[in-house]
């Protein structure tokens, strides 16, 4: 990504985040930096035992990291709480909800992958331009009509294939947005894992 990243001040230790969370957030457009290095943060992530550090801070949204169940924090700045170590997906959801006008629930990674769609009597070849665990954007010489349901298969760079039922849900420029409907939990977990791997390779 080349666009400016939103600054997030971290009032927590590296061990309070799941491994690679900081790197993957950077690739998703967010710079998670130690509080002492954050000059004008858009959001703060704070351990529950370090809330005193932000008592006098202006009305910047806060995500609180807890050790487990904790008393409800009555502070209007608190956008949500997470158990530490904070995992990327949950942290990303709260960051999006706090900062974005149209939040995404899951990370999306830009890609250039081969894919294909098939029904009993039709076949399409795609280039998959972006991927999340909920859907993807595809383009191709011939695309399904909106509302069409079919089986989608995506080839990953390391030789694995992802397969899921998909529905052609919307158009976005030259691309067609596919939503994964009727996906099994196992397939969803496999796609979510692939998204994180693709992010780490950017």
mmCIF file of C-alpha atoms in Angstrom:
data_model
loop_
_atom_site.group_PDB
_atom_site.id
_atom_site.type_symbol
_atom_site.label_atom_id
_atom_site.label_comp_id
_atom_site.label_asym_id
_atom_site.label_seq_id
_atom_site.Cartn_x
_atom_site.Cartn_y
_atom_site.Cartn_z
ATOM 1 C CA UNK A 1 0.000 0.000 0.000
ATOM 2 C CA UNK A 2 1.308 3.447 -0.838
ATOM 3 C CA UNK A 3 -1.328 5.628 0.808
ATOM 4 C CA UNK A 4 -0.741 7.271 4.193
ATOM 5 C CA UNK A 5 -1.345 4.995 7.134
ATOM 6 C CA UNK A 6 -3.491 5.964 10.089
ATOM 7 C CA UNK A 7 -1.441 6.178 13.270
ATOM 8 C CA UNK A 8 -2.475 3.992 16.216
ATOM 9 C CA UNK A 9 -0.754 4.586 19.554
ATOM 10 C CA UNK A 10 0.038 1.390 21.433
ATOM 11 C CA UNK A 11 0.017 1.572 25.235
ATOM 12 C CA UNK A 12 0.856 -2.139 25.390
ATOM 13 C CA UNK A 13 3.782 -4.513 24.971
ATOM 14 C CA UNK A 14 4.550 -6.491 21.813
ATOM 15 C CA UNK A 15 3.544 -9.626 23.735
ATOM 16 C CA UNK A 16 0.020 -8.173 24.132
ATOM 17 C CA UNK A 17 -0.531 -8.750 20.398
ATOM 18 C CA UNK A 18 -0.593 -12.015 18.477
ATOM 19 C CA UNK A 19 2.558 -12.593 16.384
ATOM 20 C CA UNK A 20 2.748 -10.601 13.103
ATOM 21 C CA UNK A 21 -0.245 -8.393 14.053
ATOM 22 C CA UNK A 22 1.810 -5.188 13.821
ATOM 23 C CA UNK A 23 3.231 -6.103 10.389
ATOM 24 C CA UNK A 24 -0.132 -7.172 8.969
ATOM 25 C CA UNK A 25 -1.892 -4.056 10.277
ATOM 26 C CA UNK A 26 0.782 -1.995 8.476
ATOM 27 C CA UNK A 27 -0.082 -3.795 5.235
ATOM 28 C CA UNK A 28 -3.772 -3.088 5.878
ATOM 29 C CA UNK A 29 -3.106 0.646 6.216
ATOM 30 C CA UNK A 30 -2.535 1.137 9.949
ATOM 31 C CA UNK A 31 0.716 2.086 11.700
ATOM 32 C CA UNK A 32 0.666 0.604 15.225
ATOM 33 C CA UNK A 33 3.483 2.413 17.044
ATOM 34 C CA UNK A 34 4.566 2.811 20.690
ATOM 35 C CA UNK A 35 2.631 5.624 22.360
ATOM 36 C CA UNK A 36 5.818 7.664 22.898
ATOM 37 C CA UNK A 37 6.351 7.749 19.104
ATOM 38 C CA UNK A 38 2.737 8.581 18.152
ATOM 39 C CA UNK A 39 2.491 12.335 17.559
ATOM 40 C CA UNK A 40 -1.164 12.632 16.536
ATOM 41 C CA UNK A 41 -2.815 9.197 16.797
ATOM 42 C CA UNK A 42 -6.226 8.443 15.321
ATOM 43 C CA UNK A 43 -6.790 5.688 17.922
ATOM 44 C CA UNK A 44 -5.134 4.233 21.019
ATOM 45 C CA UNK A 45 -4.793 0.581 22.018
ATOM 46 C CA UNK A 46 -4.319 0.426 25.791
ATOM 47 C CA UNK A 47 -3.744 -2.355 28.323
ATOM 48 C CA UNK A 48 -6.357 -2.194 31.056
ATOM 49 C CA UNK A 49 -3.641 -1.673 33.691
ATOM 50 C CA UNK A 50 -2.223 1.301 31.726
ATOM 51 C CA UNK A 51 -5.446 3.296 31.321
ATOM 52 C CA UNK A 52 -3.982 5.967 33.608
ATOM 53 C CA UNK A 53 -1.681 6.942 30.751
ATOM 54 C CA UNK A 54 -4.640 8.236 28.711
ATOM 55 C CA UNK A 55 -6.778 9.823 31.449
ATOM 56 C CA UNK A 56 -5.976 13.331 30.221
ATOM 57 C CA UNK A 57 -5.823 12.455 26.506
ATOM 58 C CA UNK A 58 -8.316 14.158 24.182
ATOM 59 C CA UNK A 59 -11.320 12.295 22.762
ATOM 60 C CA UNK A 60 -9.376 9.803 20.645
ATOM 61 C CA UNK A 61 -11.087 6.372 20.464
ATOM 62 C CA UNK A 62 -9.594 3.657 22.669
ATOM 63 C CA UNK A 63 -9.454 -0.128 22.361
ATOM 64 C CA UNK A 64 -8.715 -1.767 25.704
ATOM 65 C CA UNK A 65 -6.724 -4.998 26.015
ATOM 66 C CA UNK A 66 -7.688 -7.093 29.040
ATOM 67 C CA UNK A 67 -6.340 -10.218 30.710
ATOM 68 C CA UNK A 68 -9.788 -11.792 30.854
ATOM 69 C CA UNK A 69 -13.156 -10.711 32.168
ATOM 70 C CA UNK A 70 -12.928 -7.185 33.503
ATOM 71 C CA UNK A 71 -15.370 -4.627 34.923
ATOM 72 C CA UNK A 72 -17.121 -2.574 32.246
ATOM 73 C CA UNK A 73 -15.078 0.546 31.558
ATOM 74 C CA UNK A 74 -17.348 3.581 31.637
ATOM 75 C CA UNK A 75 -15.466 5.832 29.268
ATOM 76 C CA UNK A 76 -17.198 7.145 26.136
ATOM 77 C CA UNK A 77 -13.890 6.972 24.262
ATOM 78 C CA UNK A 78 -13.757 3.157 24.556
ATOM 79 C CA UNK A 79 -14.667 1.610 21.197
ATOM 80 C CA UNK A 80 -14.292 -1.954 22.454
ATOM 81 C CA UNK A 81 -12.291 -4.402 24.534
ATOM 82 C CA UNK A 82 -10.243 -7.443 23.543
ATOM 83 C CA UNK A 83 -8.594 -10.190 25.484
ATOM 84 C CA UNK A 84 -4.827 -10.127 25.129
ATOM 85 C CA UNK A 85 -2.858 -11.212 23.233
ATOM 86 C CA UNK A 86 -5.066 -9.430 20.671
ATOM 87 C CA UNK A 87 -5.541 -11.389 17.449
ATOM 88 C CA UNK A 88 -5.492 -9.611 14.104
ATOM 89 C CA UNK A 89 -9.070 -10.328 12.979
ATOM 90 C CA UNK A 90 -10.713 -9.114 16.177
ATOM 91 C CA UNK A 91 -8.406 -6.086 16.470
ATOM 92 C CA UNK A 92 -9.008 -5.199 12.810
ATOM 93 C CA UNK A 93 -12.802 -5.315 13.279
ATOM 94 C CA UNK A 94 -12.643 -2.897 16.216
ATOM 95 C CA UNK A 95 -10.203 -0.563 14.439
ATOM 96 C CA UNK A 96 -12.450 -0.488 11.380
ATOM 97 C CA UNK A 97 -15.564 0.150 13.464
ATOM 98 C CA UNK A 98 -13.872 2.993 15.336
ATOM 99 C CA UNK A 99 -12.208 4.737 12.390
ATOM 100 C CA UNK A 100 -13.916 3.908 9.106
ATOM 101 C CA UNK A 101 -17.168 5.346 7.772
ATOM 102 C CA UNK A 102 -17.860 2.064 5.950
ATOM 103 C CA UNK A 103 -16.077 -0.543 8.091
ATOM 104 C CA UNK A 104 -15.012 -3.950 6.828
ATOM 105 C CA UNK A 105 -15.523 -6.896 9.147
ATOM 106 C CA UNK A 106 -12.522 -8.841 7.827
ATOM 107 C CA UNK A 107 -9.203 -8.000 6.140
ATOM 108 C CA UNK A 108 -9.061 -7.883 2.334
ATOM 109 C CA UNK A 109 -5.791 -8.395 0.443
ATOM 110 C CA UNK A 110 -5.010 -7.223 -3.115
ATOM 111 C CA UNK A 111 -4.090 -10.195 -5.324
ATOM 112 C CA UNK A 112 -3.472 -11.354 -8.867
ATOM 113 C CA UNK A 113 -4.604 -14.969 -8.728
ATOM 114 C CA UNK A 114 -6.104 -17.373 -11.245
ATOM 115 C CA UNK A 115 -9.631 -18.549 -10.587
ATOM 116 C CA UNK A 116 -12.479 -20.291 -12.322
ATOM 117 C CA UNK A 117 -16.209 -20.561 -11.884
ATOM 118 C CA UNK A 118 -18.371 -23.456 -12.962
ATOM 119 C CA UNK A 119 -21.993 -24.510 -13.120
ATOM 120 C CA UNK A 120 -23.316 -27.648 -14.810
ATOM 121 C CA UNK A 121 -23.356 -25.898 -18.190
ATOM 122 C CA UNK A 122 -21.112 -22.811 -17.891
ATOM 123 C CA UNK A 123 -17.451 -22.029 -17.221
ATOM 124 C CA UNK A 124 -15.620 -18.740 -16.540
ATOM 125 C CA UNK A 125 -11.921 -17.931 -16.153
ATOM 126 C CA UNK A 126 -11.136 -15.159 -13.698
ATOM 127 C CA UNK A 127 -8.326 -13.015 -12.413
ATOM 128 C CA UNK A 128 -8.938 -12.599 -8.681
ATOM 129 C CA UNK A 129 -8.008 -8.985 -7.848
ATOM 130 C CA UNK A 130 -8.686 -9.074 -4.097
ATOM 131 C CA UNK A 131 -9.682 -11.652 -1.518
ATOM 132 C CA UNK A 132 -11.240 -11.765 1.944
ATOM 133 C CA UNK A 133 -12.827 -14.604 3.886
ATOM 134 C CA UNK A 134 -16.263 -13.252 2.878
ATOM 135 C CA UNK A 135 -15.717 -12.760 -0.859
ATOM 136 C CA UNK A 136 -13.499 -11.508 -3.665
ATOM 137 C CA UNK A 137 -13.300 -9.198 -6.674
ATOM 138 C CA UNK A 138 -12.743 -10.847 -10.052
ATOM 139 C CA UNK A 139 -12.338 -9.754 -13.644
ATOM 140 C CA UNK A 140 -12.223 -11.644 -16.922
ATOM 141 C CA UNK A 141 -13.102 -11.634 -20.608
ATOM 142 C CA UNK A 142 -16.521 -13.078 -19.785
ATOM 143 C CA UNK A 143 -18.210 -12.735 -16.415
ATOM 144 C CA UNK A 144 -21.345 -14.266 -14.858
ATOM 145 C CA UNK A 145 -24.473 -12.124 -14.625
ATOM 146 C CA UNK A 146 -25.321 -10.577 -11.275
ATOM 147 C CA UNK A 147 -27.215 -13.045 -9.100
ATOM 148 C CA UNK A 148 -25.590 -16.113 -10.672
ATOM 149 C CA UNK A 149 -24.528 -18.898 -8.278
ATOM 150 C CA UNK A 150 -21.637 -21.209 -9.075
ATOM 151 C CA UNK A 151 -18.669 -23.125 -7.657
ATOM 152 C CA UNK A 152 -15.519 -21.007 -7.422
ATOM 153 C CA UNK A 153 -11.962 -22.311 -7.332
ATOM 154 C CA UNK A 154 -8.930 -20.079 -6.683
ATOM 155 C CA UNK A 155 -5.297 -21.105 -7.225
ATOM 156 C CA UNK A 156 -2.889 -19.883 -4.531
ATOM 157 C CA UNK A 157 0.801 -19.143 -5.197
ATOM 158 C CA UNK A 158 1.973 -22.061 -3.049
ATOM 159 C CA UNK A 159 -0.011 -24.662 -5.009
ATOM 160 C CA UNK A 160 -3.102 -24.907 -2.801
ATOM 161 C CA UNK A 161 -6.605 -24.413 -4.210
ATOM 162 C CA UNK A 162 -9.526 -22.785 -2.429
ATOM 163 C CA UNK A 163 -13.018 -23.966 -3.359
ATOM 164 C CA UNK A 164 -16.309 -22.414 -2.257
ATOM 165 C CA UNK A 165 -19.849 -21.682 -3.482
ATOM 166 C CA UNK A 166 -20.078 -18.065 -4.682
ATOM 167 C CA UNK A 167 -22.718 -15.597 -5.831
ATOM 168 C CA UNK A 168 -22.091 -12.726 -8.259
ATOM 169 C CA UNK A 169 -23.327 -9.938 -5.990
ATOM 170 C CA UNK A 170 -22.253 -6.531 -7.365
ATOM 171 C CA UNK A 171 -20.173 -4.684 -9.951
ATOM 172 C CA UNK A 172 -17.252 -2.429 -9.001
ATOM 173 C CA UNK A 173 -15.703 -0.760 -12.043
ATOM 174 C CA UNK A 174 -14.477 -3.498 -14.356
ATOM 175 C CA UNK A 175 -14.664 -6.069 -11.567
ATOM 176 C CA UNK A 176 -17.433 -8.339 -10.335
ATOM 177 C CA UNK A 177 -17.872 -8.747 -6.608
ATOM 178 C CA UNK A 178 -18.407 -12.332 -5.480
ATOM 179 C CA UNK A 179 -19.809 -13.209 -2.069
ATOM 180 C CA UNK A 180 -19.161 -16.610 -0.534
ATOM 181 C CA UNK A 181 -22.590 -18.050 0.361
ATOM 182 C CA UNK A 182 -23.117 -21.457 1.936
ATOM 183 C CA UNK A 183 -19.422 -21.740 2.783
ATOM 184 C CA UNK A 184 -18.434 -24.349 5.375
ATOM 185 C CA UNK A 185 -16.619 -23.334 8.542
ATOM 186 C CA UNK A 186 -13.582 -25.351 7.443
ATOM 187 C CA UNK A 187 -13.448 -23.588 4.072
ATOM 188 C CA UNK A 188 -13.854 -20.176 5.733
ATOM 189 C CA UNK A 189 -10.941 -20.884 8.073
ATOM 190 C CA UNK A 190 -8.814 -22.017 5.125
ATOM 191 C CA UNK A 191 -9.578 -18.799 3.223
ATOM 192 C CA UNK A 192 -8.897 -16.618 6.289
ATOM 193 C CA UNK A 193 -5.529 -18.355 6.730
ATOM 194 C CA UNK A 194 -4.732 -17.817 3.044
ATOM 195 C CA UNK A 195 -5.568 -14.094 3.331
ATOM 196 C CA UNK A 196 -3.076 -13.692 6.186
ATOM 197 C CA UNK A 197 -0.406 -15.594 4.250
ATOM 198 C CA UNK A 198 -0.984 -13.428 1.163
ATOM 199 C CA UNK A 199 -0.787 -10.293 3.323
ATOM 200 C CA UNK A 200 2.528 -11.457 4.784
ATOM 201 C CA UNK A 201 3.901 -11.831 1.231
ATOM 202 C CA UNK A 202 3.040 -8.293 0.093
#
